[in-house]
Coordinates of C-alpha atoms and ligand atoms in Angstrom, one line a residue:
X1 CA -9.3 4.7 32.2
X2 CA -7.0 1.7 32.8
X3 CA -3.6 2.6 32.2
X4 CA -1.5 1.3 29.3
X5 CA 1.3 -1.1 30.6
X6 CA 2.0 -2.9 27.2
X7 CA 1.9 -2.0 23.5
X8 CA 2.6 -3.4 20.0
X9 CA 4.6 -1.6 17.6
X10 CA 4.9 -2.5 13.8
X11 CA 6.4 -0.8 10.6
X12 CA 4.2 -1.1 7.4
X13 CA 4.7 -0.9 3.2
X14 CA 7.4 0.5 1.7
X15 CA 10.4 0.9 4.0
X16 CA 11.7 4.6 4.2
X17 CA 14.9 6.4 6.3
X18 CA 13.7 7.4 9.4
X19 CA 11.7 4.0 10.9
X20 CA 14.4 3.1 13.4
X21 CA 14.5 6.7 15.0
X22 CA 10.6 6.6 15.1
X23 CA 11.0 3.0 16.7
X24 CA 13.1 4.3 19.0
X25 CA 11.1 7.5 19.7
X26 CA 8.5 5.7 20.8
X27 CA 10.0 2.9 22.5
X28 CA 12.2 4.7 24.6
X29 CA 9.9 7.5 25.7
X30 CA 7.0 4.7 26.2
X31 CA 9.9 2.6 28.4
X32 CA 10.4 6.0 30.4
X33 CA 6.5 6.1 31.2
X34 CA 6.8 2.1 32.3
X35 CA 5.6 0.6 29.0
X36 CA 6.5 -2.8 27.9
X37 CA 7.2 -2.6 24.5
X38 CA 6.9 -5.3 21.9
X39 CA 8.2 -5.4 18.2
X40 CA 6.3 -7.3 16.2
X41 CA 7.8 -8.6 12.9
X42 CA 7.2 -7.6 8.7
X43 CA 4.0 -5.8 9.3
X44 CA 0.8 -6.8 9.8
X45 CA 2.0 -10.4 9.0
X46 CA 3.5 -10.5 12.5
X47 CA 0.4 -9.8 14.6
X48 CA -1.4 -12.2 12.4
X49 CA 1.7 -15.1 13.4
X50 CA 2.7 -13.5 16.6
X51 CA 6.0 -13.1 15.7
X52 CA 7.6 -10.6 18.0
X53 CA 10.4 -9.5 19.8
X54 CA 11.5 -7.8 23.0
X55 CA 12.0 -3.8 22.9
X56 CA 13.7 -2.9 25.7
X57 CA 17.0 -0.5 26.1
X58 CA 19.0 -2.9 24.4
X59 CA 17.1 -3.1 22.0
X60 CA 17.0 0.0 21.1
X61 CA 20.2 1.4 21.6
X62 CA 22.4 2.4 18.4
X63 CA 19.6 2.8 15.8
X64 CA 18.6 6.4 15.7
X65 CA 21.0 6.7 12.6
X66 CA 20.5 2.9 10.7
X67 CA 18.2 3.1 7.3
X68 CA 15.5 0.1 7.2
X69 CA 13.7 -0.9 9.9
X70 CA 14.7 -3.3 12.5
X71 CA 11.3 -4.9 12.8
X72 CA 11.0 -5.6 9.0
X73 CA 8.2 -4.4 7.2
X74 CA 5.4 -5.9 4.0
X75 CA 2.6 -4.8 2.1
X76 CA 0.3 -7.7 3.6
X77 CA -3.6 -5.9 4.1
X78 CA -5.2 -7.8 7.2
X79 CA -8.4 -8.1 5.8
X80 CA -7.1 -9.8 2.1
X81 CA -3.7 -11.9 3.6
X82 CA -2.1 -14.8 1.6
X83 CA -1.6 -17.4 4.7
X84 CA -1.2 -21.3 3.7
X85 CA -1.9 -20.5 -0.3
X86 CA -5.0 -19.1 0.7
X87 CA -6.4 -15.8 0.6
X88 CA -8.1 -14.9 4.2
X89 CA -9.0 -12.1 6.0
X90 CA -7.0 -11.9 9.2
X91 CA -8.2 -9.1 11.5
X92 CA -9.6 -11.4 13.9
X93 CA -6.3 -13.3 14.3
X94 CA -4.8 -10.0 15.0
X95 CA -7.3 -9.3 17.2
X96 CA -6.6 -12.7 19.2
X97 CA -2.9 -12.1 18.7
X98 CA -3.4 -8.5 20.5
X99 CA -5.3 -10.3 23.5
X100 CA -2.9 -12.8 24.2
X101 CA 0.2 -10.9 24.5
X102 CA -2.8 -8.6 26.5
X103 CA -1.5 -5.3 24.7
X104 CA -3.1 -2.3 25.6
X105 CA -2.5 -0.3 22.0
X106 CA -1.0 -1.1 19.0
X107 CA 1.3 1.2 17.4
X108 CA 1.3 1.5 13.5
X109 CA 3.7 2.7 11.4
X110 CA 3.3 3.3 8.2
X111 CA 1.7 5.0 4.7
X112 CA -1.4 5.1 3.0
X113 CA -1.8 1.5 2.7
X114 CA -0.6 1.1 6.7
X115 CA -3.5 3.7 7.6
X116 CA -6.2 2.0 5.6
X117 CA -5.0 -1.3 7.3
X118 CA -4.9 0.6 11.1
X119 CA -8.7 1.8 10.5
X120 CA -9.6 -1.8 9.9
X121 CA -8.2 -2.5 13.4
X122 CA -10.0 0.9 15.0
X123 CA -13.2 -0.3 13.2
X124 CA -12.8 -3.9 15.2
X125 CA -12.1 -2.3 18.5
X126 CA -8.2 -2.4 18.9
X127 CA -6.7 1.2 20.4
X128 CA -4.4 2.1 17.4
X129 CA -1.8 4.9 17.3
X130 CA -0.1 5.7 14.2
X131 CA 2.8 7.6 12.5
X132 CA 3.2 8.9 9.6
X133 CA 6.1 7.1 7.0
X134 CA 6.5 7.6 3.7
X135 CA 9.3 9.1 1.2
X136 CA 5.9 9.8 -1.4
X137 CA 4.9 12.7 1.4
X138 CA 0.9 11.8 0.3
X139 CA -1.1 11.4 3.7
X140 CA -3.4 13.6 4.2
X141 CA -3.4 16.1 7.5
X142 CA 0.6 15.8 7.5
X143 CA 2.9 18.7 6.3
X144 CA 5.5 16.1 6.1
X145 CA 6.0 12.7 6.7
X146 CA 9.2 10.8 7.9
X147 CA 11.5 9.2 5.2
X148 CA 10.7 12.5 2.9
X149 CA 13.2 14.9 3.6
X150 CA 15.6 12.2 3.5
X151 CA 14.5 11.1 0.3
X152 CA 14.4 14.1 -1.5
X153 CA 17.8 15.0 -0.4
X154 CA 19.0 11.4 -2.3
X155 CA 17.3 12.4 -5.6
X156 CA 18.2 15.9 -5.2
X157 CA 22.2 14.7 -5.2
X158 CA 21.4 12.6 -8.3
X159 CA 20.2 15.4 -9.8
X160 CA 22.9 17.3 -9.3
X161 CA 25.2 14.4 -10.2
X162 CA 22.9 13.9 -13.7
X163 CA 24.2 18.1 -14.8
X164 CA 27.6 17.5 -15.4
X165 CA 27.9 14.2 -17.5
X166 CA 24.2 15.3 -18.9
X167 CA 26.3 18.6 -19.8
X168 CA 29.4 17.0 -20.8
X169 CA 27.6 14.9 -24.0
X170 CA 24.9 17.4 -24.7
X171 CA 22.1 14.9 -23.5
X172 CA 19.1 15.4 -22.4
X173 CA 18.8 13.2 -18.9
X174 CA 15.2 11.8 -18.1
X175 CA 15.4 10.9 -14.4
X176 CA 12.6 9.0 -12.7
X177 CA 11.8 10.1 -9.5
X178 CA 9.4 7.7 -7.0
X179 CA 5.9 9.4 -5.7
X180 CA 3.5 6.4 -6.3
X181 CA 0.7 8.9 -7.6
X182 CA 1.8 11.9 -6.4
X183 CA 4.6 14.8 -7.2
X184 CA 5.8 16.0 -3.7
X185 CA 9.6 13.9 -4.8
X186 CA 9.9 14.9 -8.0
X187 CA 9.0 18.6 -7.4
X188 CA 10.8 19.3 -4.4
X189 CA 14.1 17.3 -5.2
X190 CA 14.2 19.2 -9.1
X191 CA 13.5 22.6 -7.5
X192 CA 16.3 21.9 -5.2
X193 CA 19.0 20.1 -7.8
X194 CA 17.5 23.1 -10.1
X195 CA 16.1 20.5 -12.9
X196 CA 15.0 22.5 -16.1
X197 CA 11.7 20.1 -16.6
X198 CA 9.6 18.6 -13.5
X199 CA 6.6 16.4 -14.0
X200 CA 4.3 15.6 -11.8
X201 CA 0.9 13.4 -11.8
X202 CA -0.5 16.7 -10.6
X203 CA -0.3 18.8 -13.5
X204 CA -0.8 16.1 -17.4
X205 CA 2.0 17.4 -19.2
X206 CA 2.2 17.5 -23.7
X207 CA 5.2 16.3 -24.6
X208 CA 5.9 19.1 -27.5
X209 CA 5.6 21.6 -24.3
X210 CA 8.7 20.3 -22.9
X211 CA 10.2 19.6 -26.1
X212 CA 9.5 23.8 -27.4
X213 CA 11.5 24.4 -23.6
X214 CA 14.1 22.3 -24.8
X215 CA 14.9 23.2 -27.9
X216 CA 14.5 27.2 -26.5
X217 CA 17.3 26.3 -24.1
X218 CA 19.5 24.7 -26.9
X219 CA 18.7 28.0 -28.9
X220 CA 20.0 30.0 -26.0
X221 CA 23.1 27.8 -26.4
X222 CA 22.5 25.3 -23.4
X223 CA 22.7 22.0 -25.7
X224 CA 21.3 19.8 -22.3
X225 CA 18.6 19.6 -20.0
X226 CA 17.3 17.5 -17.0
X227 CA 14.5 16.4 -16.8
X228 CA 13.0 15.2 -13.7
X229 CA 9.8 13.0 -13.8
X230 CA 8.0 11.7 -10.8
X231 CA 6.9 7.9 -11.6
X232 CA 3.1 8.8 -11.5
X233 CA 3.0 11.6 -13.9
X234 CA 0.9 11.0 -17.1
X235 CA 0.6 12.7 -20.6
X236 CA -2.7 14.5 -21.0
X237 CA -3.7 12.4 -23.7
X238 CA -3.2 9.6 -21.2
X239 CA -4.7 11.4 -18.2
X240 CA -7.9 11.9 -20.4
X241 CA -8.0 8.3 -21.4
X242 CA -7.6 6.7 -17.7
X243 CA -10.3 9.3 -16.4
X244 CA -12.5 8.0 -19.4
X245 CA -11.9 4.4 -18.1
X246 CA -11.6 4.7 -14.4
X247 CA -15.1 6.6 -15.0
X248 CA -16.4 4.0 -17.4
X249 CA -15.7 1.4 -14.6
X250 CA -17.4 3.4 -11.9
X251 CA -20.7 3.4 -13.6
X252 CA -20.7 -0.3 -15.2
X253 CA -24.1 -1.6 -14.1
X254 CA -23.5 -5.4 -14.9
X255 CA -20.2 -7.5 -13.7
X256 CA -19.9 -7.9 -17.6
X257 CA -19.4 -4.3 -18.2
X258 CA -17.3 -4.0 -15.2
X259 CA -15.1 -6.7 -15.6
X260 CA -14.2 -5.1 -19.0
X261 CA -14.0 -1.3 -18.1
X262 CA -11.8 -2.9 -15.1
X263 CA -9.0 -4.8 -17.8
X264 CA -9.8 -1.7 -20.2
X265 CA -8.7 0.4 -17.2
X266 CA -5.7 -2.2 -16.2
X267 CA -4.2 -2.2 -19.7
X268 CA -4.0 1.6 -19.9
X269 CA -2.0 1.5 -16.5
X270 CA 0.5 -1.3 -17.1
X271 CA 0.9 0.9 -20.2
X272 CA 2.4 3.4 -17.8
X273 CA 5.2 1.4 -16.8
X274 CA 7.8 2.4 -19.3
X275 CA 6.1 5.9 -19.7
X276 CA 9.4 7.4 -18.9
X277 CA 11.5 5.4 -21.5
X278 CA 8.5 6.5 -23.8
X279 CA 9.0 9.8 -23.0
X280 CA 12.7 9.9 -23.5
X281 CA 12.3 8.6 -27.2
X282 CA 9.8 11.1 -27.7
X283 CA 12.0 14.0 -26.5
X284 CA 14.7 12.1 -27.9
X285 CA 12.6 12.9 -32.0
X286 CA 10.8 16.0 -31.3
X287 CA 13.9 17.7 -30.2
X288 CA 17.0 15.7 -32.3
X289 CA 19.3 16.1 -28.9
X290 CA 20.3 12.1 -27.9
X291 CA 18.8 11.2 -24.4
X292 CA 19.4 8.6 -21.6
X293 CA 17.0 7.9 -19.0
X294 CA 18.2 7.3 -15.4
X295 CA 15.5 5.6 -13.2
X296 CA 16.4 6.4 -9.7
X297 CA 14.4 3.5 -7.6
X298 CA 15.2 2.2 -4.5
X299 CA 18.3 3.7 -3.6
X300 CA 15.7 6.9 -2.4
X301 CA 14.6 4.7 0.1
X302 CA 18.2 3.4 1.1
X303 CA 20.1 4.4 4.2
X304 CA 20.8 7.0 7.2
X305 CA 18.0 9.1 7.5
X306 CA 18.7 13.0 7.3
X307 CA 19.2 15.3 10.5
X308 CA 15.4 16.8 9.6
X309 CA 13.9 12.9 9.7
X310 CA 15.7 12.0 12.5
X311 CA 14.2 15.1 14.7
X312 CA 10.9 14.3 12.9
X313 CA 10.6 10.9 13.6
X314 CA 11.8 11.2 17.6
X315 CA 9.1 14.2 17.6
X316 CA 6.1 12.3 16.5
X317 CA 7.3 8.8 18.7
X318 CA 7.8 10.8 21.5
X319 CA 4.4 12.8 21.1
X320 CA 3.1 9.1 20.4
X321 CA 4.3 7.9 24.1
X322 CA 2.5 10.9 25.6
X323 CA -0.7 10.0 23.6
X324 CA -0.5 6.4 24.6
X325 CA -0.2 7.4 28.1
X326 CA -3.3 10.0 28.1
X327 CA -5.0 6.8 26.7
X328 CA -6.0 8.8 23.2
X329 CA -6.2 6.0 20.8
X330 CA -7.6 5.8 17.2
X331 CA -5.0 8.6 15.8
X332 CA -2.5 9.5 13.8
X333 CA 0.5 11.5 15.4
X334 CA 0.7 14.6 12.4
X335 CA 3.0 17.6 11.9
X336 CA 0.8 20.9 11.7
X337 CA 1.5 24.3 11.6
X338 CA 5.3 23.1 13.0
X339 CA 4.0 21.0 15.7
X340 CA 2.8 17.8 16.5
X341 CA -0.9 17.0 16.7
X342 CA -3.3 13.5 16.7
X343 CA -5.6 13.2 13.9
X344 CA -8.3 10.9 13.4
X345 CA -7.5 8.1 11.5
X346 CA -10.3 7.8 9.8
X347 CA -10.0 10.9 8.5
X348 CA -6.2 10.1 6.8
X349 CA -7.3 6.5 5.9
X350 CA -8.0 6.2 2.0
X351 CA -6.8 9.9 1.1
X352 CA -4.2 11.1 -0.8
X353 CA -2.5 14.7 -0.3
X354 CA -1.6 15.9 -3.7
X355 CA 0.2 18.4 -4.4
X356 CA -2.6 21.3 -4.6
X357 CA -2.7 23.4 -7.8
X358 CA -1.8 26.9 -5.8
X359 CA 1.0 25.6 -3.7
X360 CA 4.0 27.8 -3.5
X361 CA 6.7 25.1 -4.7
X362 CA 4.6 25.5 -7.7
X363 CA 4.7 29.1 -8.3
X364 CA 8.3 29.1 -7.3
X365 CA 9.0 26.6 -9.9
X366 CA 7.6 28.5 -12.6
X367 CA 9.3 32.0 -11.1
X368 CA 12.7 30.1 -12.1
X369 CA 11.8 29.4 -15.5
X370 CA 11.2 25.6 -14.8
X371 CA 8.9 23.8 -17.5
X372 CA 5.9 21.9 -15.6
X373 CA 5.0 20.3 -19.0
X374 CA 2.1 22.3 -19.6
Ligands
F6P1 O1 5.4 4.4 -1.1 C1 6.8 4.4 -1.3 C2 7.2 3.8 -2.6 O2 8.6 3.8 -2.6 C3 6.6 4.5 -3.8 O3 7.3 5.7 -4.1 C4 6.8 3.5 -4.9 O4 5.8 3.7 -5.9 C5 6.5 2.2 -4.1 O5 6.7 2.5 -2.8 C6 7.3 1.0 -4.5 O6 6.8 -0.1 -3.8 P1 7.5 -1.5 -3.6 O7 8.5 -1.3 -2.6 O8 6.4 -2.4 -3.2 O9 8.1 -1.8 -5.0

């Protein structure tokens, strides 16, 4: 096996705390081992323009603790890329682009989208490493991923912040928690900032549910409540009705029938946008208690990553220089049972970890009297 004497390295999708310290893990312990390393710039959309830059020592001093990432990151999928107005598939510029600058493995970093993307370049014969980013904690055969713990500590604080003026008017506060389609955000940062309502995508929740806890708590003579909902979660009504249409689209047998289960399906999920504002005017008459909604967006994916994501993310780089060096390619670096282990890409690729229906943030929820909306 020849031995690996340069590598790519790229940050993917949505940007999370955390990126610069896996940058850094892997560039300094790959410079250690002899390794050129090269940056290359906003995603996928650098290979494809070969737009890079120099990672040496320099480099990489002084960003273990700086939120972002220093190589820029985008959503761009190699295979579907706008370039010149057009939309082209591009794996076998980044291909060309990997032969040129004569890299011996690319290094992805990245979530769900990223790992999709990095099994299209496996597929076409590129030696891919990943890592696993993302503050949404989805990818499969990860315990955690980096940006999480950071992220959850962010909407924990708001959550804290939301009790007192959420206390001081009586209100019921509906805060917004990120996720994409999953709950791990929303459920760990309400247990933690001890939020009296969590909703996930995970469990469909009926709205009179959390409106009967409500109006128990206000009997009890606590005239506010918090209610944490993670950006995915659905009513069951709605659940029902997107099943019915995703299922209707999966079995159309002409393009006719597809094309209309498809903009069937689309209008029930733009409906979702808003769902949270929905659900605060519906708390808002089924309880008669005035509530505010407070989405919490990007400022979960903003700044210094936390202590935990900082060790994380030098673990799995680190781990990812040794991997690179025994020439195992076509994984992703993971967190296991405490320690770090490669996993086939192809096996993460196009998964999503939910949260399962027996997991112990679950049960521990319920133990503390928290409403899960059902
Ligand atoms: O995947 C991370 C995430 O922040 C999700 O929680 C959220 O749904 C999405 O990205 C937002 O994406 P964008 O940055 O493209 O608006």
């Amino acid at each position: 096996m020849a031995k690996v004497k340069r590598i790519g390295i790229l940050t993917a999708g949505g940007d999370s705390p955390g990126l610069n310290a896996a940058i850094r893990g892997v560039g300094k312990a790959a410079l250690d081992r002899g390794i050129r390393v090269l940056g290359f710039k906003d995603g996928f959309r650098g290979l494809v323009e070969n737009q890079w830059t120099q990672l040496d020592k320099t480099a990489l001093a002084g960003i273990l603790t700086i939120g972002g990432t220093i190589l820029g990151t985008g959503r761009d999928k190699p295979h579907r890329m706008e370039v010149g107005g057009e939309v082209r598939d591009m794996t076998d510029a980044i291909a060309a682009t990997y032969q040129r600058n004569r890299l011996d493995a690319l290094v992805c970093i990245g979530g769900g989208g990223t790992h999709k993307n990095a099994y299209r370049l496996v597929q076409k014969g590129l030696n891919v490493i990943t890592l696993p980013k993302t503050i949404d904690n989805d990818l499969a055969l990860t315990e955690t991923t980096i940006g999480f713990d950071t992220s959850m500590g962010i909407a924990t604080e708001a959550i804290d912040r939301l009790h007192s003026t959420a206390h001081s008017h009586h209100r019921i506060i509906v805060a917004e928690v990120m996720g994409h389609r999953a709950g791990w955000l929303a459920l760990g940062a309400g247990i933690a900032g001890g939020a009296d309502v969590i909703l996930v995508p995970e469990i469909p929740y009926d709205v009179e549910c959390i409106a009967a806890a409500i109006r128990r708590r206000y009997a009890f003579g606590t005239s506010f409540s918090i209610v944490a909902v993670a950006e995915g979660a659905v009513s069951a009504k709605d659940a029902k009705a997107l099943a019915a249409a995703g299922e209707r689209k999966r079995k159309a047998r002409t393009e006719d029938t597809r094309q209309r289960a498809a903009s069937a399906l689309a209008r029930l999920e733009a409906r979702h946008t808003g769902n949270t504002w929905r659900l605060s005017r519906e708390l808002e008459e089924l309880t008669g208690l005035e509530a505010r909604v407070t989405i919490l967006g990007y400022v979960q994916r903003g700044g210094a990553p936390s202590a935990t994501d900082r060790l994380l993310a030098t673990r799995l780089g680190t781990r990812c220089a040794e991997l690179l060096e025994q020439g195992e390619f076509g994984v992703m670096v993971a967190i296991q049972g405490g320690t770090t282990v490669p996993v086939p890409i192809g096996e993460v690729a196009g998964k999503v970890k939910y949260i399962p229906a027996d997991h112990p943030w679950l049960a521990s929820a319920r133990r503390v009297g928290t409403c899960l909306g059902d």
